[in-house]
Amino acid sequence: MILSFIGNLFLLLITIFSGMNFASIFISKLKIKASFIYKITTLLAFCSILTLIYGFITNSAELELVIKNTHYLTPLIYKIIAIWGNHEGSMLLFLFLLCIAGQLFLTKATELSIKNHCFAIFSLGLFILFFANPFGLRQSHFSLFSGFNPALQDIGLAIHPPILYFGLSILCLSTVVTNENISIQKNIIRCSWALITLGISLGSWWAFHELGWGGFWFWDPVENISLIPWLVATIILHSQNHYSKLANLLKIFSASIVFLCFFLVRSGLITSIHSFAYDESTLITMFGLLLVNFLFAIHLCKLQKKQLNIKSQDLLEVQNFTLLAIIAIIFIASITPVIWLFFFKSEISISENFFNKTLLPIFIFIALLFNFYRANKYKLFFGIIFSLVSAFMIMFVHKQISLTTLFLVFVGSFVIYSSFFSSFGTLKKYSFIIAHSAFGALIICISLHFELGYSKDFSLKQGESEVFSEFNVKLEKISHFKEKNYLVRQAEIVIQQNSNNKIITIMWPQLRFYPVEKIYSQEVDIKTFKLVHNLYLSAGPIDASTQKLIINIQYKPYMNLIWFFLGVLSVSSLLHLSLAEKIQKFFGLK
Amino acid sequence: MNKYVKKRLLTLFIASIPILIGVIMVLNNLSESIMFFMKPSEIKEKYQDLTGKVIRVGGVVMPGVKSKITSGIVHTQFYLTDCKSSIKVKYHGVLPNLFREKQGIIAKGKITNDGKTFEATELITKHDEYYSAKKPENTQNNLCNFK
């Protein structure tokens, strides 16, 4: 009882304090020090997270959430991160990060910004308190701990959601910071863009090494929706030093867009790998949360009319509207199944082919058009020569390559070229060069990755070996052992060079059985090959009739480079930050 | 009409052409990419309209999954049921993690011309955060009375 009471008390106080801050905008009699109350709210949010962590660590049998998401055997680290491995806990984490983000970036902003920001906290606090309460009491008489989803028992869960949520919560701040605070606005958008990019990349890295399918992007509805705030941040980021009506409008609506994404993902409207258990009340209440934030953004629009009545730069606006078109396409494709179900009463889904066919051409269009436009005649000429040369070099190295891939290599090289030569010079442009050339490099790496990768299934007995293009795959032995909360069947597979039998690497793919959760889980083994390529091995079941182990091996070219450039891309926008400037000054770079 | 308005109208007109083409292409793509979700009993009724189209079938895996390995590929064959009717599913490749008998799954692929076999290219085990794969709704019928 006591834990639930304390947790609910914290939540109630958060709601009351942030509500007070928000109310003081309209009630002039309410004279309060907004920043002080906001500090208390943040402290309370921290305390509520701590309470939940305490509940998880001590296996408190009074909280329903703890019973559903943990077990005595779950390792400590997974007990802690289990708090955001579910709907209620993750909403609490978002609330906490929303408070922290404001604390970090709004210190120099006006009191009004803090008060406005408190509206998002207030509405989310209310929602958590009444409709997604992580401190709900145990419902049944027995406390049967059901353990923690094995797919989530991974380091990926420790880093991917907090970083992504932190990025999203910082993005929410640009709703309340007006354009008068230009430096705060810039810092907010650079930080949030970096964190959202990193968060999405980490998500795809997690999917790559945990799901065992060997892919890193599946056009899953939740992945698509995660692109919406990223694209919004991208539009704002690119319009920083220019006038753009659209970007200013998106700034004000950024918090409502973030809540829209939460609504789409969490309401149960869309089914995906990220699906959460839900009921119909979640749908309605989350829509309410979205609606109030949307209405509040409209209210803010009225206040910031000046910000919206500007003449925008045409070309930039074309680019922004192209990105907006991508957002619209993603949104429409995401809700089409819902609308279809409503009108035609049959379930449909959109195949990933749609996204490959529509979104990729638009991205290529953006990459080409705006770099073409920026360059003058000579730069354009040399750029095309440079790109053609690099495309031919790739063709020379890899021999059989399709025309599409060659074209993509051309586009990527052109982006790299123009990122260097369209604005060479001042140090401040570092971030521009690094970001755009990383983007170009990503286009090249990803297209080559899909062109050159291959996969094969084998069935092997102990001591048997099979040929996998230039490799020799040999099953050395199968061993069984016990870990803290699962049982392991581990295969030892030796990968040799085909020509001279030299051992390249030894791989240990596992099949785990979690007795508490009663679930089998594959653990793939990924090994680096020639620095940039990956070998990806997963072991399936043992065939009953022949006693052979079924394995799937995949050759993933340039995989490490993709992760590297995604990391570079994420960090690049931060190079503009004042802290980065200080570091540059310190090392005498400026 | 002054110069400014004329220029604006012209840009709008020029801009509207690629936008229109884009919208048409997107909608065309969208209509091509729609995958229907069906139950085995629905397939029995209208398989003629579905041949050649990629669809998804949802149901419960009946006991008696057969698999054999020929030339390095695992061929699996099983029956998928919605408790009213069942359909034979063939799948080539390593089965996913959570694939078990008596569990709800979704198979993605195409139906053969005679409407009897479903050639799956992808098997998806459906679950929520608590990892419980969906159970059949109607367990009264004979087809779902497996133990």
XYZ file of C-alpha atoms in Angstrom, chain A residues 38-485:
448
model
C 9.036 24.090 -11.842
C 12.199 22.972 -10.041
C 10.068 21.289 -7.387
C 8.031 19.579 -10.125
C 11.206 18.173 -11.659
C 12.365 16.945 -8.261
C 9.006 15.260 -7.723
C 9.178 13.592 -11.134
C 12.615 12.285 -10.218
C 11.253 10.980 -6.918
C 8.376 9.209 -8.653
C 10.816 7.450 -11.016
C 12.935 6.489 -7.988
C 9.854 5.099 -6.251
C 9.087 2.939 -9.255
C 12.706 1.766 -9.478
C 12.581 0.909 -5.778
C 9.427 -1.093 -6.380
C 11.063 -3.032 -9.191
C 14.342 -3.684 -7.375
C 12.651 -4.955 -4.232
C 10.092 -7.014 -6.199
C 7.307 -5.153 -4.488
C 4.285 -7.419 -4.754
C 1.850 -4.569 -4.260
C 2.298 -2.935 -7.664
C 0.559 -4.566 -10.618
C 3.202 -3.234 -12.995
C 6.033 -4.876 -11.043
C 4.254 -8.213 -10.984
C 3.657 -8.097 -14.717
C 7.156 -7.028 -15.689
C 9.675 -8.668 -13.438
C 10.617 -11.724 -11.477
C 12.960 -12.548 -8.610
C 15.359 -14.108 -11.094
C 15.512 -11.125 -13.453
C 19.002 -9.569 -13.279
C 19.194 -6.214 -11.513
C 19.974 -4.135 -14.599
C 16.909 -5.505 -16.404
C 14.775 -4.877 -13.339
C 15.717 -1.206 -13.532
C 15.210 -0.789 -17.241
C 12.018 -2.828 -17.089
C 10.314 0.314 -15.806
C 10.210 1.694 -19.342
C 9.617 -1.667 -20.996
C 5.864 -1.112 -20.696
C 3.271 1.519 -21.520
C 2.723 3.048 -18.071
C 6.356 3.187 -17.010
C 7.525 4.605 -20.315
C 4.976 7.410 -20.093
C 6.343 8.229 -16.635
C 9.860 8.259 -18.072
C 8.689 10.671 -20.762
C 7.145 12.923 -18.110
C 10.402 12.923 -16.171
C 12.476 13.683 -19.261
C 10.045 16.453 -20.220
C 10.779 18.071 -16.845
C 14.532 17.585 -17.173
C 14.589 18.996 -20.705
C 12.886 22.164 -19.524
C 15.282 22.390 -16.622
C 18.262 22.233 -18.967
C 17.139 24.577 -21.703
C 14.648 26.994 -20.194
C 16.885 28.461 -17.484
C 17.498 31.595 -19.505
C 14.065 31.686 -21.094
C 11.186 33.826 -19.914
C 8.878 32.810 -17.094
C 6.092 32.578 -19.644
C 7.915 29.844 -21.572
C 8.251 27.809 -18.385
C 4.590 28.320 -17.617
C 3.602 27.288 -21.136
C 5.860 24.260 -20.952
C 4.120 23.273 -17.744
C 0.951 22.739 -19.756
C 2.464 19.714 -21.513
C 3.669 18.376 -18.159
C 0.287 19.049 -16.583
C -1.685 17.272 -19.303
C 0.684 14.313 -19.377
C 0.674 14.147 -15.578
C -3.124 14.025 -15.540
C -3.099 11.326 -18.199
C -0.594 9.194 -16.287
C -2.376 9.683 -12.982
C -5.778 8.577 -14.230
C -5.288 6.457 -17.319
C -1.770 5.030 -17.339
C -0.916 4.791 -13.710
C 2.273 2.831 -13.077
C 1.515 2.751 -9.363
C -1.686 0.740 -9.717
C -2.325 -1.792 -6.960
C -2.137 -5.538 -7.485
C -5.382 -6.789 -8.971
C -5.421 -10.437 -8.033
C -4.953 -11.987 -4.661
C -1.871 -13.910 -5.714
C 1.379 -12.287 -6.639
C 2.549 -14.427 -9.535
C 5.485 -12.581 -11.054
C 5.315 -13.095 -14.789
C 8.889 -12.164 -15.632
C 10.174 -9.775 -18.256
C 9.877 -10.085 -22.021
C 13.151 -11.741 -23.166
C 13.347 -9.631 -26.319
C 13.577 -6.606 -24.048
C 16.227 -8.118 -21.787
C 18.932 -6.426 -23.730
C 21.217 -3.436 -23.444
C 19.235 -1.889 -26.311
C 16.309 -1.225 -24.001
C 18.622 0.582 -21.597
C 19.686 3.176 -24.146
C 17.261 3.370 -27.074
C 14.040 4.570 -25.384
C 15.599 7.090 -22.960
C 17.664 8.743 -25.690
C 14.773 8.874 -28.146
C 12.374 10.157 -25.488
C 14.869 12.757 -24.370
C 15.187 13.974 -27.931
C 11.411 14.118 -28.279
C 10.969 15.944 -25.001
C 13.544 18.549 -26.019
C 11.701 18.943 -29.315
C 8.547 19.674 -27.301
C 10.306 22.722 -25.853
C 10.429 24.523 -29.176
C 6.668 24.938 -28.814
C 7.110 27.318 -25.932
C 10.294 29.172 -26.773
C 9.497 32.160 -28.940
C 11.732 33.363 -31.717
C 13.017 36.199 -29.551
C 15.151 33.683 -27.682
C 16.961 32.725 -30.841
C 20.008 31.110 -29.226
C 17.914 28.901 -26.935
C 15.741 27.931 -29.877
C 18.814 26.907 -31.862
C 20.308 24.864 -29.050
C 17.002 23.115 -28.493
C 16.601 22.064 -32.088
C 20.205 20.940 -32.544
C 20.134 18.869 -29.365
C 16.783 17.315 -30.102
C 17.703 16.523 -33.691
C 20.930 14.856 -32.556
C 19.193 12.804 -29.881
C 16.274 11.762 -32.081
C 18.662 10.698 -34.844
C 20.763 8.771 -32.338
C 17.667 7.280 -30.723
C 16.253 6.011 -34.015
C 19.659 4.658 -35.070
C 20.019 2.833 -31.759
C 16.544 1.411 -32.256
C 17.509 -0.004 -35.614
C 20.794 -1.318 -34.172
C 18.780 -3.050 -31.474
C 16.441 -4.572 -34.043
C 19.468 -5.707 -36.038
C 21.137 -7.636 -33.260
C 18.129 -8.719 -31.216
C 15.348 -9.720 -33.587
C 17.541 -12.094 -35.544
C 16.047 -11.231 -38.929
C 19.211 -9.565 -40.112
C 17.618 -6.297 -41.133
C 17.868 -2.892 -39.556
C 14.869 -1.123 -41.037
C 11.562 -2.852 -41.702
C 9.199 0.034 -42.471
C 7.310 -1.133 -39.421
C 4.496 1.337 -38.585
C 6.258 2.445 -35.419
C 9.528 2.992 -37.248
C 7.685 5.072 -39.811
C 5.972 7.148 -37.183
C 9.277 7.749 -35.407
C 10.375 9.458 -38.612
C 7.644 12.098 -38.285
C 9.206 14.051 -35.369
C 12.636 13.486 -36.909
C 11.509 15.090 -40.166
C 9.874 17.941 -38.268
C 13.144 18.527 -36.433
C 14.998 18.310 -39.748
C 12.789 20.995 -41.293
C 13.298 23.302 -38.325
C 17.035 22.585 -38.242
C 17.458 23.506 -41.888
C 15.456 26.699 -41.547
C 17.393 28.016 -38.563
C 19.192 30.837 -40.277
C 16.474 31.582 -42.781
C 12.906 32.731 -42.849
C 10.401 29.956 -43.201
C 6.731 30.181 -42.349
C 6.368 26.417 -42.314
C 9.256 25.897 -39.920
C 7.878 28.503 -37.529
C 4.479 26.872 -37.636
C 6.003 23.440 -36.997
C 7.965 24.849 -34.069
C 4.742 25.825 -32.355
C 3.106 22.504 -33.151
C 6.138 20.368 -32.304
C 4.809 19.257 -28.918
C 1.441 18.333 -30.406
C 3.207 16.391 -33.163
C 5.171 14.446 -30.543
C 1.926 13.682 -28.726
C 0.353 12.707 -32.053
C 3.101 10.136 -32.540
C 2.572 8.811 -29.035
C -1.133 8.588 -29.806
C -0.587 6.686 -33.050
C 1.863 4.245 -31.487
C 0.277 3.703 -28.119
C -3.451 3.891 -28.740
C -3.567 0.435 -30.301
C -4.713 1.843 -33.642
C -1.697 0.442 -35.384
C -0.340 -3.043 -34.964
C 3.379 -3.526 -35.120
C 6.303 -5.198 -33.458
C 6.146 -2.443 -30.835
C 2.517 -3.209 -30.018
C 1.473 -2.655 -26.473
C -1.326 -4.333 -24.607
C -4.199 -1.897 -24.728
C -7.867 -1.365 -24.199
C -10.322 1.046 -25.736
C -10.068 3.593 -22.934
C -6.427 4.193 -23.889
C -7.524 5.156 -27.386
C -9.946 7.790 -26.171
C -7.830 9.210 -23.371
C -4.702 9.429 -25.514
C -6.752 11.241 -28.120
C -7.831 13.634 -25.401
C -4.195 14.227 -24.463
C -3.383 14.928 -28.104
C -6.379 17.213 -28.530
C -5.657 19.469 -25.552
C -2.055 19.883 -26.631
C -3.177 20.653 -30.151
C -5.655 23.263 -28.937
C -2.980 24.777 -26.731
C -0.671 25.051 -29.753
C -3.432 26.898 -31.638
C -3.711 29.231 -28.675
C 0.052 29.835 -28.852
C -0.235 30.511 -32.588
C -2.501 33.448 -31.836
C 0.101 34.833 -29.431
C 2.968 34.439 -31.856
C 1.340 35.920 -34.931
C 4.411 37.987 -35.658
C 6.507 34.878 -35.932
C 4.178 33.495 -38.559
C 3.722 36.634 -40.647
C 7.019 36.592 -42.460
C 8.002 36.197 -46.063
C 9.763 32.895 -46.529
C 12.651 32.066 -48.816
C 11.216 30.230 -51.776
C 13.780 27.504 -52.392
C 14.069 26.612 -48.730
C 10.311 26.449 -48.542
C 10.244 24.030 -51.489
C 12.673 21.770 -49.626
C 10.633 22.081 -46.452
C 7.430 21.271 -48.261
C 9.044 18.228 -49.861
C 9.980 16.994 -46.400
C 6.453 17.814 -45.274
C 5.169 15.686 -48.148
C 7.158 12.757 -46.735
C 5.548 13.352 -43.354
C 2.122 13.429 -44.996
C 2.787 10.208 -46.921
C 3.958 8.415 -43.774
C 0.951 9.677 -41.866
C -1.532 8.679 -44.562
C 0.033 5.243 -45.018
C -0.035 4.713 -41.257
C -3.716 5.492 -40.842
C -4.989 3.944 -44.095
C -5.502 0.517 -42.418
C -7.562 2.188 -39.677
C -9.748 4.058 -42.152
C -10.115 0.961 -44.300
C -11.212 -1.058 -41.302
C -13.744 1.616 -40.440
C -15.309 1.820 -43.905
C -14.831 -1.618 -45.427
C -14.684 -3.741 -42.283
C -11.690 -5.706 -43.488
C -8.173 -5.645 -42.143
C -5.403 -4.522 -44.440
C -1.811 -3.479 -44.078
C 0.559 -1.533 -46.268
C 3.486 -3.553 -47.541
C 6.979 -2.168 -47.143
C 7.249 -1.980 -50.917
C 5.144 1.152 -50.805
C 7.670 2.990 -48.666
C 10.611 1.813 -50.718
C 8.888 2.951 -53.894
C 7.668 6.335 -52.717
C 9.841 7.657 -49.908
C 13.237 6.680 -51.283
C 12.750 8.530 -54.607
C 11.712 11.650 -52.713
C 14.812 11.459 -50.509
C 16.961 11.072 -53.634
C 15.120 13.979 -55.236
C 15.900 16.193 -52.253
C 19.519 15.057 -52.128
C 20.067 15.819 -55.798
C 17.978 18.873 -56.465
C 19.199 21.063 -53.676
C 22.818 20.236 -54.206
C 22.468 20.897 -57.923
C 20.826 24.203 -57.217
C 23.438 25.350 -54.752
C 26.404 24.736 -57.035
C 27.536 27.004 -59.859
C 28.485 25.770 -63.352
C 32.084 24.741 -62.603
C 31.298 23.143 -59.284
C 28.455 21.271 -60.910
C 30.739 20.032 -63.679
C 33.464 18.851 -61.306
C 30.859 17.402 -58.966
C 29.419 15.251 -61.738
C 32.913 14.158 -62.804
C 33.809 13.306 -59.197
C 30.604 11.318 -58.690
C 30.983 9.451 -61.967
C 34.561 8.543 -61.087
C 33.589 7.240 -57.665
C 30.697 5.259 -59.163
C 33.097 3.680 -61.668
C 35.588 2.936 -58.916
C 32.896 1.114 -56.951
C 31.960 -0.789 -60.093
C 35.603 -1.687 -60.611
C 35.994 -2.983 -57.057
C 32.750 -4.914 -56.814
C 32.300 -6.032 -60.448
C 28.630 -7.003 -60.692
C 26.508 -4.125 -59.565
C 23.056 -3.126 -60.724
C 22.368 0.208 -62.381
C 20.166 1.417 -59.526
C 22.969 0.922 -57.026
C 25.421 2.695 -59.305
C 23.021 5.599 -59.577
C 22.677 5.708 -55.788
C 26.475 5.678 -55.428
C 26.536 8.584 -57.878
C 23.955 10.493 -55.826
C 25.803 9.790 -52.566
C 29.128 10.913 -53.994
C 27.517 14.048 -55.336
C 26.101 14.869 -51.915
C 29.547 14.352 -50.355
C 31.189 16.493 -53.016
C 28.769 19.367 -52.714
C 28.864 19.272 -48.922
C 32.567 20.022 -49.153
C 32.612 22.498 -51.968
C 29.450 24.526 -51.805
C 30.382 26.177 -48.542
C 34.007 25.590 -47.795
C 35.617 27.885 -45.304
C 34.611 28.920 -41.853
C 34.873 26.548 -38.936
C 31.254 27.036 -38.020
C 30.304 25.171 -41.159
C 31.985 22.031 -39.862
C 28.648 20.630 -38.855
C 27.260 21.291 -42.325
C 30.102 19.455 -44.054
C 30.141 16.558 -41.610
C 26.373 16.088 -41.570
C 25.894 16.211 -45.319
C 28.877 14.073 -46.198
C 27.782 11.505 -43.597
C 24.356 11.539 -45.246
C 25.938 11.009 -48.656
C 28.144 8.229 -47.309
C 25.077 6.591 -45.796
C 23.322 6.568 -49.180
C 26.365 4.802 -50.691
C 26.836 2.317 -47.840
C 23.172 1.352 -47.579
C 22.736 0.853 -51.320
C 25.891 -1.289 -51.459
C 24.763 -3.167 -48.368
C 21.553 -4.271 -50.034
C 23.238 -4.950 -53.358
C 26.070 -7.134 -52.090
C 24.597 -8.879 -49.069
C 23.497 -12.496 -49.201
C 22.027 -15.108 -46.919
C 21.842 -18.900 -46.753
C 20.269 -21.624 -44.610
C 22.230 -24.720 -43.643
C 21.570 -27.839 -41.690
C 24.660 -29.282 -40.055
C 25.599 -32.223 -37.873
C 28.427 -31.951 -35.395
C 31.712 -31.879 -37.298
C 30.058 -31.261 -40.662
C 30.856 -28.238 -42.775
C 29.290 -26.399 -45.707
C 30.500 -23.803 -48.180
C 29.108 -20.275 -47.965
C 30.630 -18.360 -50.908
C 34.207 -17.596 -49.814
C 33.740 -19.127 -46.363
C 33.625 -22.595 -44.952
C 31.092 -22.976 -42.144
C 31.764 -25.793 -39.696
C 29.693 -26.842 -36.700
C 32.269 -27.684 -34.029
C 30.035 -28.607 -31.105
C 26.802 -27.877 -29.282
C 26.879 -27.220 -25.553
C 24.186 -26.658 -22.942
C 24.474 -24.582 -19.802
C 22.516 -22.490 -17.339
C 22.509 -18.740 -16.747
C 20.795 -16.820 -13.983
C 17.337 -16.650 -15.528
